[in-house]
Short mmCIF file of N, CA and C in Angstrom, two decimals:
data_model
loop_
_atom_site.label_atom_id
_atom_site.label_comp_id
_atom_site.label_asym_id
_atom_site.label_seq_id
_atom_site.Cartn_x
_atom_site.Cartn_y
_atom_site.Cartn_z
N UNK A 1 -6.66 -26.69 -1.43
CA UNK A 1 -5.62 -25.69 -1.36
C UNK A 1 -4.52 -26.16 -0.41
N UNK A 2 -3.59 -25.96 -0.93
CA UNK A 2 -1.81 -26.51 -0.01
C UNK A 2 -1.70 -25.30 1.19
N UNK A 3 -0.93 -25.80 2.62
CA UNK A 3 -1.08 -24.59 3.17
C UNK A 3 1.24 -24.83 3.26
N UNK A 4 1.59 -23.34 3.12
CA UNK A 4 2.79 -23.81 3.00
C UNK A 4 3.51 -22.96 3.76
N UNK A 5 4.55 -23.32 4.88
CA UNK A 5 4.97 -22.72 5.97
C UNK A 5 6.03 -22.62 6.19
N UNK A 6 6.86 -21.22 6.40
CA UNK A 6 8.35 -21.28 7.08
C UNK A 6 9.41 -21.54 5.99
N UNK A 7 8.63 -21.37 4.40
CA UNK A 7 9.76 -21.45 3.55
C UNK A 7 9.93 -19.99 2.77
N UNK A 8 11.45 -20.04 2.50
CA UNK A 8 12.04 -19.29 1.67
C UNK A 8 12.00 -19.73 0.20
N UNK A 9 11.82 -18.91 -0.72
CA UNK A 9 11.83 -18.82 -2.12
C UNK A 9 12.69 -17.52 -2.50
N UNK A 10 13.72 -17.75 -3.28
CA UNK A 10 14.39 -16.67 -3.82
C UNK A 10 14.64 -16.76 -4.90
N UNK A 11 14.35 -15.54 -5.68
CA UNK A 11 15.27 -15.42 -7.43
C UNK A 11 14.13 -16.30 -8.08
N UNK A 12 12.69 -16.61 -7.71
CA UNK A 12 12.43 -17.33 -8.35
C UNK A 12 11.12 -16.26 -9.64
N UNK A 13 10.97 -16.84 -10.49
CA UNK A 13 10.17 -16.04 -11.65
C UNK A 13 8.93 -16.88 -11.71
N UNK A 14 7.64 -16.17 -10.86
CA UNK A 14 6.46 -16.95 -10.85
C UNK A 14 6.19 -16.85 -12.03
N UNK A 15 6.31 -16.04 -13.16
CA UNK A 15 5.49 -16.03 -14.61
C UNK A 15 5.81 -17.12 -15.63
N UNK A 16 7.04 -17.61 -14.90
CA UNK A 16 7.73 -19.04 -15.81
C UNK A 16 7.25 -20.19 -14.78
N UNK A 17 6.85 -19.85 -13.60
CA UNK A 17 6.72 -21.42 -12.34
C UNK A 17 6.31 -20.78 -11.28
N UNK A 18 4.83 -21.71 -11.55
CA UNK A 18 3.62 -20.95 -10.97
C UNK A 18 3.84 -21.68 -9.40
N UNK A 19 3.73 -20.40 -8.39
CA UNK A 19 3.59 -21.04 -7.29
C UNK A 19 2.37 -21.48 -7.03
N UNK A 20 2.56 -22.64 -5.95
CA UNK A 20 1.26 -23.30 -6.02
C UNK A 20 0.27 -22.57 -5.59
N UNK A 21 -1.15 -23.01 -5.32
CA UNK A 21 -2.10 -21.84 -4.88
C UNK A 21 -2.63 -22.62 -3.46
N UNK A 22 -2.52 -21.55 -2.45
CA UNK A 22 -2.99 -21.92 -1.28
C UNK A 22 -2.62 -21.11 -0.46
N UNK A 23 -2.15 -21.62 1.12
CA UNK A 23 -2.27 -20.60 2.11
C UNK A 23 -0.68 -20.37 2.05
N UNK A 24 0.45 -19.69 2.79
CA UNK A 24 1.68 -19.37 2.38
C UNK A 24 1.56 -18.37 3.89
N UNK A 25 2.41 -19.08 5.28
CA UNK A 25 2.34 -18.36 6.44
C UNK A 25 4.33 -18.51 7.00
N UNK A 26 4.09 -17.62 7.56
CA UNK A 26 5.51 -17.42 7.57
C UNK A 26 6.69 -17.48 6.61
N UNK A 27 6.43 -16.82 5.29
CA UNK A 27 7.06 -17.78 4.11
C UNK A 27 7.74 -15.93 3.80
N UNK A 28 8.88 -16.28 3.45
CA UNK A 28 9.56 -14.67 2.41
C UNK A 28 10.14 -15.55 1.06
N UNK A 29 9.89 -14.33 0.33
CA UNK A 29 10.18 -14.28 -0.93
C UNK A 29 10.71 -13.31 -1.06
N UNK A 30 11.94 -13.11 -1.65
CA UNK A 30 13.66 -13.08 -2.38
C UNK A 30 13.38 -12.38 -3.66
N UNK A 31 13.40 -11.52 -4.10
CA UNK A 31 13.70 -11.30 -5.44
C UNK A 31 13.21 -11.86 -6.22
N UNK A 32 11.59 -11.78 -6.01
CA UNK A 32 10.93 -12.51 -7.32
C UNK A 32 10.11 -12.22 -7.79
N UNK A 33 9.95 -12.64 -8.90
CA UNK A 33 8.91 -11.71 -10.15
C UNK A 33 7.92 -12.78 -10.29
N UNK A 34 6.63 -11.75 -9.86
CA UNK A 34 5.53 -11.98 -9.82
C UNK A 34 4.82 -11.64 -11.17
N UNK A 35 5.10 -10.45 -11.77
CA UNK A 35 4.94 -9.43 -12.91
C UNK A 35 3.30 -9.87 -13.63
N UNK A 36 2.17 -9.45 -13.65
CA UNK A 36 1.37 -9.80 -14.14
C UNK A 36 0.57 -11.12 -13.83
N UNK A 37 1.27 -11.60 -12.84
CA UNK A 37 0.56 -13.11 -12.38
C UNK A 37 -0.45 -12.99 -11.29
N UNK A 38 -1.58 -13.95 -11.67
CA UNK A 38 -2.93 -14.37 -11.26
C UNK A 38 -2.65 -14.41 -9.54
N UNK A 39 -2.68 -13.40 -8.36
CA UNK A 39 -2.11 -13.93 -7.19
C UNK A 39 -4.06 -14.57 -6.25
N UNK A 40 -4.99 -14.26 -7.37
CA UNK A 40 -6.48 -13.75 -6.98
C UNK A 40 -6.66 -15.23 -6.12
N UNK A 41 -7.31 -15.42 -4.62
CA UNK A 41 -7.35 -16.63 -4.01
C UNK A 41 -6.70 -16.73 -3.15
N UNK A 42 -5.41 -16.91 -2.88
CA UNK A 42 -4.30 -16.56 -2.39
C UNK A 42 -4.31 -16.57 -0.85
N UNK A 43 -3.43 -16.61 0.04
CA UNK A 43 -3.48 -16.23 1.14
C UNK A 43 -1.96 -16.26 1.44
N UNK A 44 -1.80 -14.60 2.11
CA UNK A 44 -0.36 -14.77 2.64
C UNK A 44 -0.48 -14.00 4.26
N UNK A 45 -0.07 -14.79 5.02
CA UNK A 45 -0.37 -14.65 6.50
C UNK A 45 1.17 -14.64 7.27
N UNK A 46 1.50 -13.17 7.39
CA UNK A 46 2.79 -13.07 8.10
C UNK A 46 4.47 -13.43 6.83
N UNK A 47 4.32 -12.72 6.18
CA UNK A 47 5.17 -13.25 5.10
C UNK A 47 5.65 -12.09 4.80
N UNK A 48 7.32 -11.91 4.21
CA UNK A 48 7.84 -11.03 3.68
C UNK A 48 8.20 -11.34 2.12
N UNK A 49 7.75 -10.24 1.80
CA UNK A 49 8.09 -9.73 0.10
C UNK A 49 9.43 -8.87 0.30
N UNK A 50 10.76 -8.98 -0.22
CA UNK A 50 11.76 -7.75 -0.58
C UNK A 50 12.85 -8.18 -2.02
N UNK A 51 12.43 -7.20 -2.24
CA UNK A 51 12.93 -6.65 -3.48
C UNK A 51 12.29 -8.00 -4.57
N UNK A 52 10.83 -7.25 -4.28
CA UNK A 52 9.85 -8.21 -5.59
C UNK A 52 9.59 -7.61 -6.42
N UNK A 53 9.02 -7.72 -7.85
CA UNK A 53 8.32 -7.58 -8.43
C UNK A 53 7.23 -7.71 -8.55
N UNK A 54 5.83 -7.39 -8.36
CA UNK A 54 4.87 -7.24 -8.04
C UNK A 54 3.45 -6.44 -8.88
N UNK A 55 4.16 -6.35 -10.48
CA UNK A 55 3.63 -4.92 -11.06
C UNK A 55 2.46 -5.62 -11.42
N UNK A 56 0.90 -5.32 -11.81
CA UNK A 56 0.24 -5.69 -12.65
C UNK A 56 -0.40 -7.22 -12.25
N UNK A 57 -0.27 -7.48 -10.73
CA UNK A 57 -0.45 -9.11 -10.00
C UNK A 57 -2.24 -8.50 -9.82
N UNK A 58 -2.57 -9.67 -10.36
CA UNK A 58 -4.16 -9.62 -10.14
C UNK A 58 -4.20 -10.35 -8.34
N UNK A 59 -4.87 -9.26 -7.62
CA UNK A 59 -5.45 -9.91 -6.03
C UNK A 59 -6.52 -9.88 -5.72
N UNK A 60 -7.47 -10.31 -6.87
CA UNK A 60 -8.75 -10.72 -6.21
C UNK A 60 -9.45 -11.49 -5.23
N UNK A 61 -9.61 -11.00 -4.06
CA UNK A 61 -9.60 -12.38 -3.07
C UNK A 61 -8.39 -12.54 -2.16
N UNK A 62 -7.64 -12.13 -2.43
CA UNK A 62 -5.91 -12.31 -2.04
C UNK A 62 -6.35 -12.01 -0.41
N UNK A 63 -5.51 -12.61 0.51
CA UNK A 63 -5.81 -12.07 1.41
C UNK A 63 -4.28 -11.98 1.99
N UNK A 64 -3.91 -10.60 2.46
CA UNK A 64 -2.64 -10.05 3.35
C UNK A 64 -2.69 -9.94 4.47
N UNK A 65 -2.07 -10.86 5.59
CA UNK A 65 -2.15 -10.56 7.02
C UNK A 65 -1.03 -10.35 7.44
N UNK A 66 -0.74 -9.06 7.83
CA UNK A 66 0.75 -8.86 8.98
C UNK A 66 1.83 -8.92 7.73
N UNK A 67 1.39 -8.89 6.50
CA UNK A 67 2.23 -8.83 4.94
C UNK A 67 3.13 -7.52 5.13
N UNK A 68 4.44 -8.00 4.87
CA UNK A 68 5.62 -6.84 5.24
C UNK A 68 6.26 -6.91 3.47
N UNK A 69 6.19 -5.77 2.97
CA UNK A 69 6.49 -5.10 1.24
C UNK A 69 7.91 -4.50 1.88
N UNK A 70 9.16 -4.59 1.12
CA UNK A 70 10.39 -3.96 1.38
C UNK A 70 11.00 -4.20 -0.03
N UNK A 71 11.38 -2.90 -0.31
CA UNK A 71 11.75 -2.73 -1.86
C UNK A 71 10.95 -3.32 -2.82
N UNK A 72 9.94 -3.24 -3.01
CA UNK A 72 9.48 -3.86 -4.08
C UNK A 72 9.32 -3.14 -5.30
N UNK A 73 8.25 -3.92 -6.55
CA UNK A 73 8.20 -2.82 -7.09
C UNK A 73 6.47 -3.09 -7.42
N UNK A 74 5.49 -2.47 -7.29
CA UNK A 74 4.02 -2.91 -7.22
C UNK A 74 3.73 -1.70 -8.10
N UNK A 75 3.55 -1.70 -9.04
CA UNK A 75 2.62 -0.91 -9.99
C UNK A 75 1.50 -1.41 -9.94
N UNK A 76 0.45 -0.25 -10.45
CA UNK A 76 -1.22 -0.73 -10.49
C UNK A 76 -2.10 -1.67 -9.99
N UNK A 77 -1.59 -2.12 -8.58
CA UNK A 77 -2.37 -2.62 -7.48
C UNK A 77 -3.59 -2.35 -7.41
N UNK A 78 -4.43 -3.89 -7.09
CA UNK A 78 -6.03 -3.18 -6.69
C UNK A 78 -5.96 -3.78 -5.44
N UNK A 79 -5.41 -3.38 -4.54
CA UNK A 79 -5.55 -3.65 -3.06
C UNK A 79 -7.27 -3.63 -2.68
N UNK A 80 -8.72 -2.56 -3.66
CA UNK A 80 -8.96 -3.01 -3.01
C UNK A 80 -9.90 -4.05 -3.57
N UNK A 81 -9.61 -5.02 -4.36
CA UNK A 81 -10.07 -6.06 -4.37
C UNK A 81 -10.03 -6.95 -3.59
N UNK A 82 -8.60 -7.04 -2.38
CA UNK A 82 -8.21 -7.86 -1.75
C UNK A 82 -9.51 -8.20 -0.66
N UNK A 83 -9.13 -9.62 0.05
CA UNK A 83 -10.04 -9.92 1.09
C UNK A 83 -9.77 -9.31 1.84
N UNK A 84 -10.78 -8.69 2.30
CA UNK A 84 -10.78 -7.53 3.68
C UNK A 84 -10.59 -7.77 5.19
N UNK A 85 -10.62 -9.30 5.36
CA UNK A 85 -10.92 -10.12 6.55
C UNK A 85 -9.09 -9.88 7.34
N UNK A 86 -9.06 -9.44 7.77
CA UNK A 86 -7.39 -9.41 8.44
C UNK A 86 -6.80 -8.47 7.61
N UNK A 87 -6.94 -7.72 6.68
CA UNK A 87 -5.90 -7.33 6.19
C UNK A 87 -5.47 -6.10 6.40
N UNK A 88 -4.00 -6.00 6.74
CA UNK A 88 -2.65 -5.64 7.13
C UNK A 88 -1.71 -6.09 6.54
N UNK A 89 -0.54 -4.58 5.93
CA UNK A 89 0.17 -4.69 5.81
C UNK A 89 1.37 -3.77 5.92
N UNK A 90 2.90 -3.58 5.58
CA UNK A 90 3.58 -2.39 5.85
C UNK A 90 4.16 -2.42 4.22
N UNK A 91 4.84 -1.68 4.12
CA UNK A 91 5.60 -0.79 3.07
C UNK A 91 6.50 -0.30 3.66
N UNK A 92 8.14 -0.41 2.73
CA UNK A 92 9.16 -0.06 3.06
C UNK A 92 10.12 0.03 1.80
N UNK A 93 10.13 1.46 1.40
CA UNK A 93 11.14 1.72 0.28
C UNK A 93 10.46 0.91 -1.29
N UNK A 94 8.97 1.17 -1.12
CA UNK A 94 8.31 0.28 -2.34
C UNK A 94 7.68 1.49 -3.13
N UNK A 95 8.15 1.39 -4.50
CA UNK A 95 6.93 1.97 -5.45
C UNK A 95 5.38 1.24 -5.74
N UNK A 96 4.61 1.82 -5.43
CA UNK A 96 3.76 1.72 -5.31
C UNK A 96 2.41 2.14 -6.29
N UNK A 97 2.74 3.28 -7.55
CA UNK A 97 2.32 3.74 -8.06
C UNK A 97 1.19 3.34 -9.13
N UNK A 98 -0.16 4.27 -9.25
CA UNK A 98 -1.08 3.79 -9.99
C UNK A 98 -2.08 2.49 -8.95
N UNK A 99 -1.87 2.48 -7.68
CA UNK A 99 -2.53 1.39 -7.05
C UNK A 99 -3.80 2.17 -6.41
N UNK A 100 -4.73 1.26 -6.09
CA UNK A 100 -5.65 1.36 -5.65
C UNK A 100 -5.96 0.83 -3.92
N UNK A 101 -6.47 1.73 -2.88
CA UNK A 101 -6.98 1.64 -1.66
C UNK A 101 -8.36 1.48 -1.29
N UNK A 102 -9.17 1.96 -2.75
CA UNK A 102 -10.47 2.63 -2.37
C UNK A 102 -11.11 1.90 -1.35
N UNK A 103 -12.10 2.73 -0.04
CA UNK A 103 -12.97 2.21 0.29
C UNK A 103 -12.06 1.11 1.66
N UNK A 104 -10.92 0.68 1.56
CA UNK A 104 -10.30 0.03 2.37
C UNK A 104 -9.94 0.42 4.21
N UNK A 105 -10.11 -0.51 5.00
CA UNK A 105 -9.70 -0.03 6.60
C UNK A 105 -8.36 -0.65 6.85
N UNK A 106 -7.49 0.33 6.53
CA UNK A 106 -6.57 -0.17 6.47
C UNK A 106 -5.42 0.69 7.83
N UNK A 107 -6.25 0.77 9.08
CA UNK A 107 -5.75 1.86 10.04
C UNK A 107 -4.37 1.13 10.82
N UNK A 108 -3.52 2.25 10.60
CA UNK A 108 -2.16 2.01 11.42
C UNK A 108 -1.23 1.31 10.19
N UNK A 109 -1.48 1.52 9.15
CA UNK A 109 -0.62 1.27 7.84
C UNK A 109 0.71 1.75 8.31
N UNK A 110 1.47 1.72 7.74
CA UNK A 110 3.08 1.93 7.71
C UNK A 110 3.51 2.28 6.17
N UNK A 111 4.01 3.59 5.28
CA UNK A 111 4.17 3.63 4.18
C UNK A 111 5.67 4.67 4.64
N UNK A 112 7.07 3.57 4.11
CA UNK A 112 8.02 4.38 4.73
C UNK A 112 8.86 4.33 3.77
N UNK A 113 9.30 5.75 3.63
CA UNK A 113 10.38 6.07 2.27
C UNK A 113 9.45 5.61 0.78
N UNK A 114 8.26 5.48 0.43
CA UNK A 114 7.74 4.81 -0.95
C UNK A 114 7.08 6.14 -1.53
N UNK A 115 7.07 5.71 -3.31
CA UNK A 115 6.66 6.47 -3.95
C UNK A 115 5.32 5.98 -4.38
N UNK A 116 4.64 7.09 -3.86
CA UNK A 116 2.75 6.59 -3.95
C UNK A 116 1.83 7.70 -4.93
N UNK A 117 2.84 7.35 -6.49
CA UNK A 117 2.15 8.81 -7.70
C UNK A 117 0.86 8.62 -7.56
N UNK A 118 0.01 9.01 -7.76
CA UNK A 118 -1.34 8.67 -8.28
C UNK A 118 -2.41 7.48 -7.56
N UNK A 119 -2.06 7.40 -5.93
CA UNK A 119 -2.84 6.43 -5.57
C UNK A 119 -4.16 6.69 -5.93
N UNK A 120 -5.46 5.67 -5.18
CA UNK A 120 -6.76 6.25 -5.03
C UNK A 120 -6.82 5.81 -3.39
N UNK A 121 -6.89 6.35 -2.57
CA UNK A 121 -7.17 6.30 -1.06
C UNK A 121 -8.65 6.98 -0.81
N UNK A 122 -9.01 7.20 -1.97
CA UNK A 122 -10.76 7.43 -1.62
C UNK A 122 -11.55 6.68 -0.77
N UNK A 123 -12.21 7.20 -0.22
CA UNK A 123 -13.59 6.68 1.14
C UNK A 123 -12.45 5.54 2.19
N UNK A 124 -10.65 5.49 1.84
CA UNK A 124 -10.01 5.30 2.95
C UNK A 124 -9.96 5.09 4.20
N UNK A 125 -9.53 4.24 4.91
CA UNK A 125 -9.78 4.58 6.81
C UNK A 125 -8.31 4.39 7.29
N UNK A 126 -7.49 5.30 7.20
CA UNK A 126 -6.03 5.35 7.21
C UNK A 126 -5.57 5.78 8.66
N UNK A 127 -7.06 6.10 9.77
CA UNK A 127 -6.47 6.47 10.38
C UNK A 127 -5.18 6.11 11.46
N UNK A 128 -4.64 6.59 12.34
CA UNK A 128 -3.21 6.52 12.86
C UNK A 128 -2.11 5.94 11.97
N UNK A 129 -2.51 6.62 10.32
CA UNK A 129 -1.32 5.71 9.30
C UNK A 129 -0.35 6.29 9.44
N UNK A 130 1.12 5.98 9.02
CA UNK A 130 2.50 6.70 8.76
C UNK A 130 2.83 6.33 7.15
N UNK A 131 2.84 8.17 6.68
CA UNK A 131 3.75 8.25 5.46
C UNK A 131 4.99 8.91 6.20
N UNK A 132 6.14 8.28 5.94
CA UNK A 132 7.09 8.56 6.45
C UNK A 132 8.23 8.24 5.25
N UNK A 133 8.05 9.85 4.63
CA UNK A 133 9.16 10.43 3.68
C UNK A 133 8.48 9.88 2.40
N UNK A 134 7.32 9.98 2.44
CA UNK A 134 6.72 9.88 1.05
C UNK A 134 6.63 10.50 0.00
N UNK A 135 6.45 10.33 -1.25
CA UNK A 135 6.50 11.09 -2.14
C UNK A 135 4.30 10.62 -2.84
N UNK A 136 3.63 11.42 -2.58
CA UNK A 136 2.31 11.18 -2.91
C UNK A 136 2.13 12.42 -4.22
N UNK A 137 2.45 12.53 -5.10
CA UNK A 137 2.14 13.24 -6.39
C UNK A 137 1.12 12.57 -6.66
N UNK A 138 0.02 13.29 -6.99
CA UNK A 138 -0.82 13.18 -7.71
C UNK A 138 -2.03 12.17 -7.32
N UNK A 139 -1.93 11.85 -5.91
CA UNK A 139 -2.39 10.95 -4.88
C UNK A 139 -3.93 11.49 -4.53
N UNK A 140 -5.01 10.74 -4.97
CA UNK A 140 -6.22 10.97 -4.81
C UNK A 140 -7.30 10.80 -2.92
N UNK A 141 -7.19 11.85 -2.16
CA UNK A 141 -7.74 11.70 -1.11
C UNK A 141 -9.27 12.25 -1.36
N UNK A 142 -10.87 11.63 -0.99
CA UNK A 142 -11.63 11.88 -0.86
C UNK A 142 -12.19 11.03 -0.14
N UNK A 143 -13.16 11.82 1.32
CA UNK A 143 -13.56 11.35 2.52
C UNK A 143 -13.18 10.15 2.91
N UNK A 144 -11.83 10.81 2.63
CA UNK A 144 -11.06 9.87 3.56
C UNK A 144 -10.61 9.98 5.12
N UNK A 145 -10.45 9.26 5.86
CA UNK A 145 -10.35 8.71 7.24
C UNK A 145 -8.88 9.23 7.42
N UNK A 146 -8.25 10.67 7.69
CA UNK A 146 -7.34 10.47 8.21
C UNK A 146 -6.42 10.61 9.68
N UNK A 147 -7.48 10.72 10.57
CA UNK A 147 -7.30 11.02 11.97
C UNK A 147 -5.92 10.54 12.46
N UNK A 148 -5.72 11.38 12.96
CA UNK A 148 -3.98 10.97 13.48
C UNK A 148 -2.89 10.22 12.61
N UNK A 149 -3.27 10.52 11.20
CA UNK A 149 -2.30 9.95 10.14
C UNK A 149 -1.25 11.06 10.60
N UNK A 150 -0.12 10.76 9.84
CA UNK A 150 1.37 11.45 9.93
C UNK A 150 2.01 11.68 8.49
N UNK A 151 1.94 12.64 7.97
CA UNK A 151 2.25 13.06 6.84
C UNK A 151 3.41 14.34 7.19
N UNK A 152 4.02 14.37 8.40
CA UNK A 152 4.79 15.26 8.91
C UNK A 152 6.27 15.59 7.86
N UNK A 153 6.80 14.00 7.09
CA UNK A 153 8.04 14.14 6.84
C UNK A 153 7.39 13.98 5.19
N UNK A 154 6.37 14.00 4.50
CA UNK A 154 6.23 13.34 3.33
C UNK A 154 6.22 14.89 2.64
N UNK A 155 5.65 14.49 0.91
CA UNK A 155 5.73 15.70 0.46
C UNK A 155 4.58 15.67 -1.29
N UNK A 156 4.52 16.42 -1.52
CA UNK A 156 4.29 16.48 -2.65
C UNK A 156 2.31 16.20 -2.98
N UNK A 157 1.36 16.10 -1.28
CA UNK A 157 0.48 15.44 -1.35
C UNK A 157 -0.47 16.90 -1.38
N UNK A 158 -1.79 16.41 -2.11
CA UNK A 158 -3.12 17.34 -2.03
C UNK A 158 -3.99 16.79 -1.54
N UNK A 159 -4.68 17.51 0.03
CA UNK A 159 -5.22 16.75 0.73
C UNK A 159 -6.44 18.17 0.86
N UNK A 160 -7.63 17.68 0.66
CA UNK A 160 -8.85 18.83 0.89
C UNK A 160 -9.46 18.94 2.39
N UNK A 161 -8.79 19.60 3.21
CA UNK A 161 -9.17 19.49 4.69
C UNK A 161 -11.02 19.41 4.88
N UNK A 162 -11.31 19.88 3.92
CA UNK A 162 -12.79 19.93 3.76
C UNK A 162 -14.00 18.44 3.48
N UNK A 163 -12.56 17.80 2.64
CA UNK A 163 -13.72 16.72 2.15
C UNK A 163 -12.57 15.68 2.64
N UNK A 164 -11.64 15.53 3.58
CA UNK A 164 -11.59 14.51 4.14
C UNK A 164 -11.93 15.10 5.78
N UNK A 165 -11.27 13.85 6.60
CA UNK A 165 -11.39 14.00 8.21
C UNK A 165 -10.08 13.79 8.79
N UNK A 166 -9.62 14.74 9.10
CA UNK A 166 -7.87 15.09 9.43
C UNK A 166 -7.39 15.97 11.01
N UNK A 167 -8.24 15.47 11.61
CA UNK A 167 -8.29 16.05 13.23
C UNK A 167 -7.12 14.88 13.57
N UNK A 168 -6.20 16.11 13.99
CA UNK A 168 -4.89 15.54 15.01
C UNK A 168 -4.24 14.68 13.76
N UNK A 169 -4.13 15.23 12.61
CA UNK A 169 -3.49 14.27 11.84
C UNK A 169 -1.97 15.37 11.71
N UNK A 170 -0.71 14.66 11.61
CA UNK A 170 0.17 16.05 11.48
C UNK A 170 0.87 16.19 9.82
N UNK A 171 0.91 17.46 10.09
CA UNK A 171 1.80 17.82 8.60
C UNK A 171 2.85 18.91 8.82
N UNK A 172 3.75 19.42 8.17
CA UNK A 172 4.97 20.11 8.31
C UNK A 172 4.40 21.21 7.34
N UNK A 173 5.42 22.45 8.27
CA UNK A 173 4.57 23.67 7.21
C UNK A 173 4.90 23.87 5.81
N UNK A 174 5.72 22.69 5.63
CA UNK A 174 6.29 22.88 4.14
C UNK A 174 5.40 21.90 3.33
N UNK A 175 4.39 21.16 4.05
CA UNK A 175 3.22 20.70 3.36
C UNK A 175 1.83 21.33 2.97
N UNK A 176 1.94 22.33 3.83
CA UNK A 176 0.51 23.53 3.75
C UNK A 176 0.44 23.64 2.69
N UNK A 177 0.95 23.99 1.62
CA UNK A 177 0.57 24.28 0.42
C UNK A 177 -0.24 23.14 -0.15
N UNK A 178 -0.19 21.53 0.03
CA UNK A 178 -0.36 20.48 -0.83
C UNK A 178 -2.47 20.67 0.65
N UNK A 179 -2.74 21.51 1.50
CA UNK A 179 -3.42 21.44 2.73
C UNK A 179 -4.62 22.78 1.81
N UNK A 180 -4.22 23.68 0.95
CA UNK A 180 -4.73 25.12 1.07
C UNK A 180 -4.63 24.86 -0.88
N UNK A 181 -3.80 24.06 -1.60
CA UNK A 181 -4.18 24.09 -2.84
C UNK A 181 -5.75 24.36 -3.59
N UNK A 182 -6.84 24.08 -3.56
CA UNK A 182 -7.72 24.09 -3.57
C UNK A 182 -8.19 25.80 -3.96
N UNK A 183 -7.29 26.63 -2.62
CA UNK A 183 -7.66 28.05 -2.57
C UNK A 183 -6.88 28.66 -3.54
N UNK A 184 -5.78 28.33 -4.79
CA UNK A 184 -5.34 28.98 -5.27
C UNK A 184 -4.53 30.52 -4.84
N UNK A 185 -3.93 30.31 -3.71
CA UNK A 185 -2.70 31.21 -3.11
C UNK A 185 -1.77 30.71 -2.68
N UNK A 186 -1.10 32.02 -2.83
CA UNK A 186 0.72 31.84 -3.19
C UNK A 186 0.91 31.71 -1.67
N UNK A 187 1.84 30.82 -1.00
CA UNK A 187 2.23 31.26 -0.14
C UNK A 187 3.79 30.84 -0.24
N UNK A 188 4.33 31.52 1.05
CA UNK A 188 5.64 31.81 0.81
C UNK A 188 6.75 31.20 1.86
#
């Protein structure tokens, strides 16, 4: 495996020119379409993704350290296939939708301004995470880890105070409803 450092790649289309496979540390990538490509093996250690394409990238094995996402576009992620060993990452202004967390420790996440329809954050460990101005429709939480998460500015999320763990986690009262859904009342 090649280990490859401190370079920029932009505009480039991995589905036509395969990047090589190996380690990739300090390296950003520009506007490039990943779309459906094999990323499984992989290692990216301290590297920025903005304004990628990302939809449908197999990460089996993949491993993300200190990995910074800005504008991207990541449909149907299985994050959690990824290697678990270090992994960290942030989100910034990324769709995200249809991806998968399950089961992942992924505490002190960063998810800022992204649209997260339909995650699975099941058996999760999110705690001290930030959704900050999220949009979570349809976003699957079960015993999940969310202690001191921040869901203060986000919206649209159903969270079962019952079957996750949400001590000192904050929310805005215009989220109570997505907090009390479950009970089927109106509130106002």
């Amino acid at each position: 495996m090649e280990y490859i450092t401190d370079k920029t790649f932009s505009n480039k289309d991995f589905s036509e020119n395969q990047p090589v496979k190996g380690e990739y540390e300090n390296c950003i990538f520009n506007n490039c379409n990943f779309t459906d490509y094999n990323l499984s093996g992989y290692t990216f250690i301290d590297c920025e993704f903005n304004s990628c394409n990302l939809s449908l990238v197999k990460i089996n094995n993949a491993s993300f350290r200190d990995a910074k996402f800005k504008d991207c576009k990541m449909l149907g992620l299985r994050f959690d296939n990824c290697n678990e060993f270090g992994l960290s990452f942030s989100f910034e202004n990324c769709i995200l939708n249809h991806s998968s967390f399950y089961k992942l420790k992924i505490k002190k996440t960063n998810f800022n301004h992204c649209q997260l329809h339909e995650i699975d954050f099941t058996a999760c460990d999110l705690t001290a995470s930030v959704f900050n101005n999220c949009d979570l429709m349809q976003s699957f939480f079960e015993n999940t880890n969310l202690e001191k998460a921040d869901f203060y500015t986000s919206q649209n999320y159903t969270i079962d105070p019952e079957a996750n763990r949400i001590k000192k986690a904050k929310f805005s009262i215009s989220g109570l409803p997505g907090l009390l859904r479950k009970y089927d009342i109106e509130i106002d």
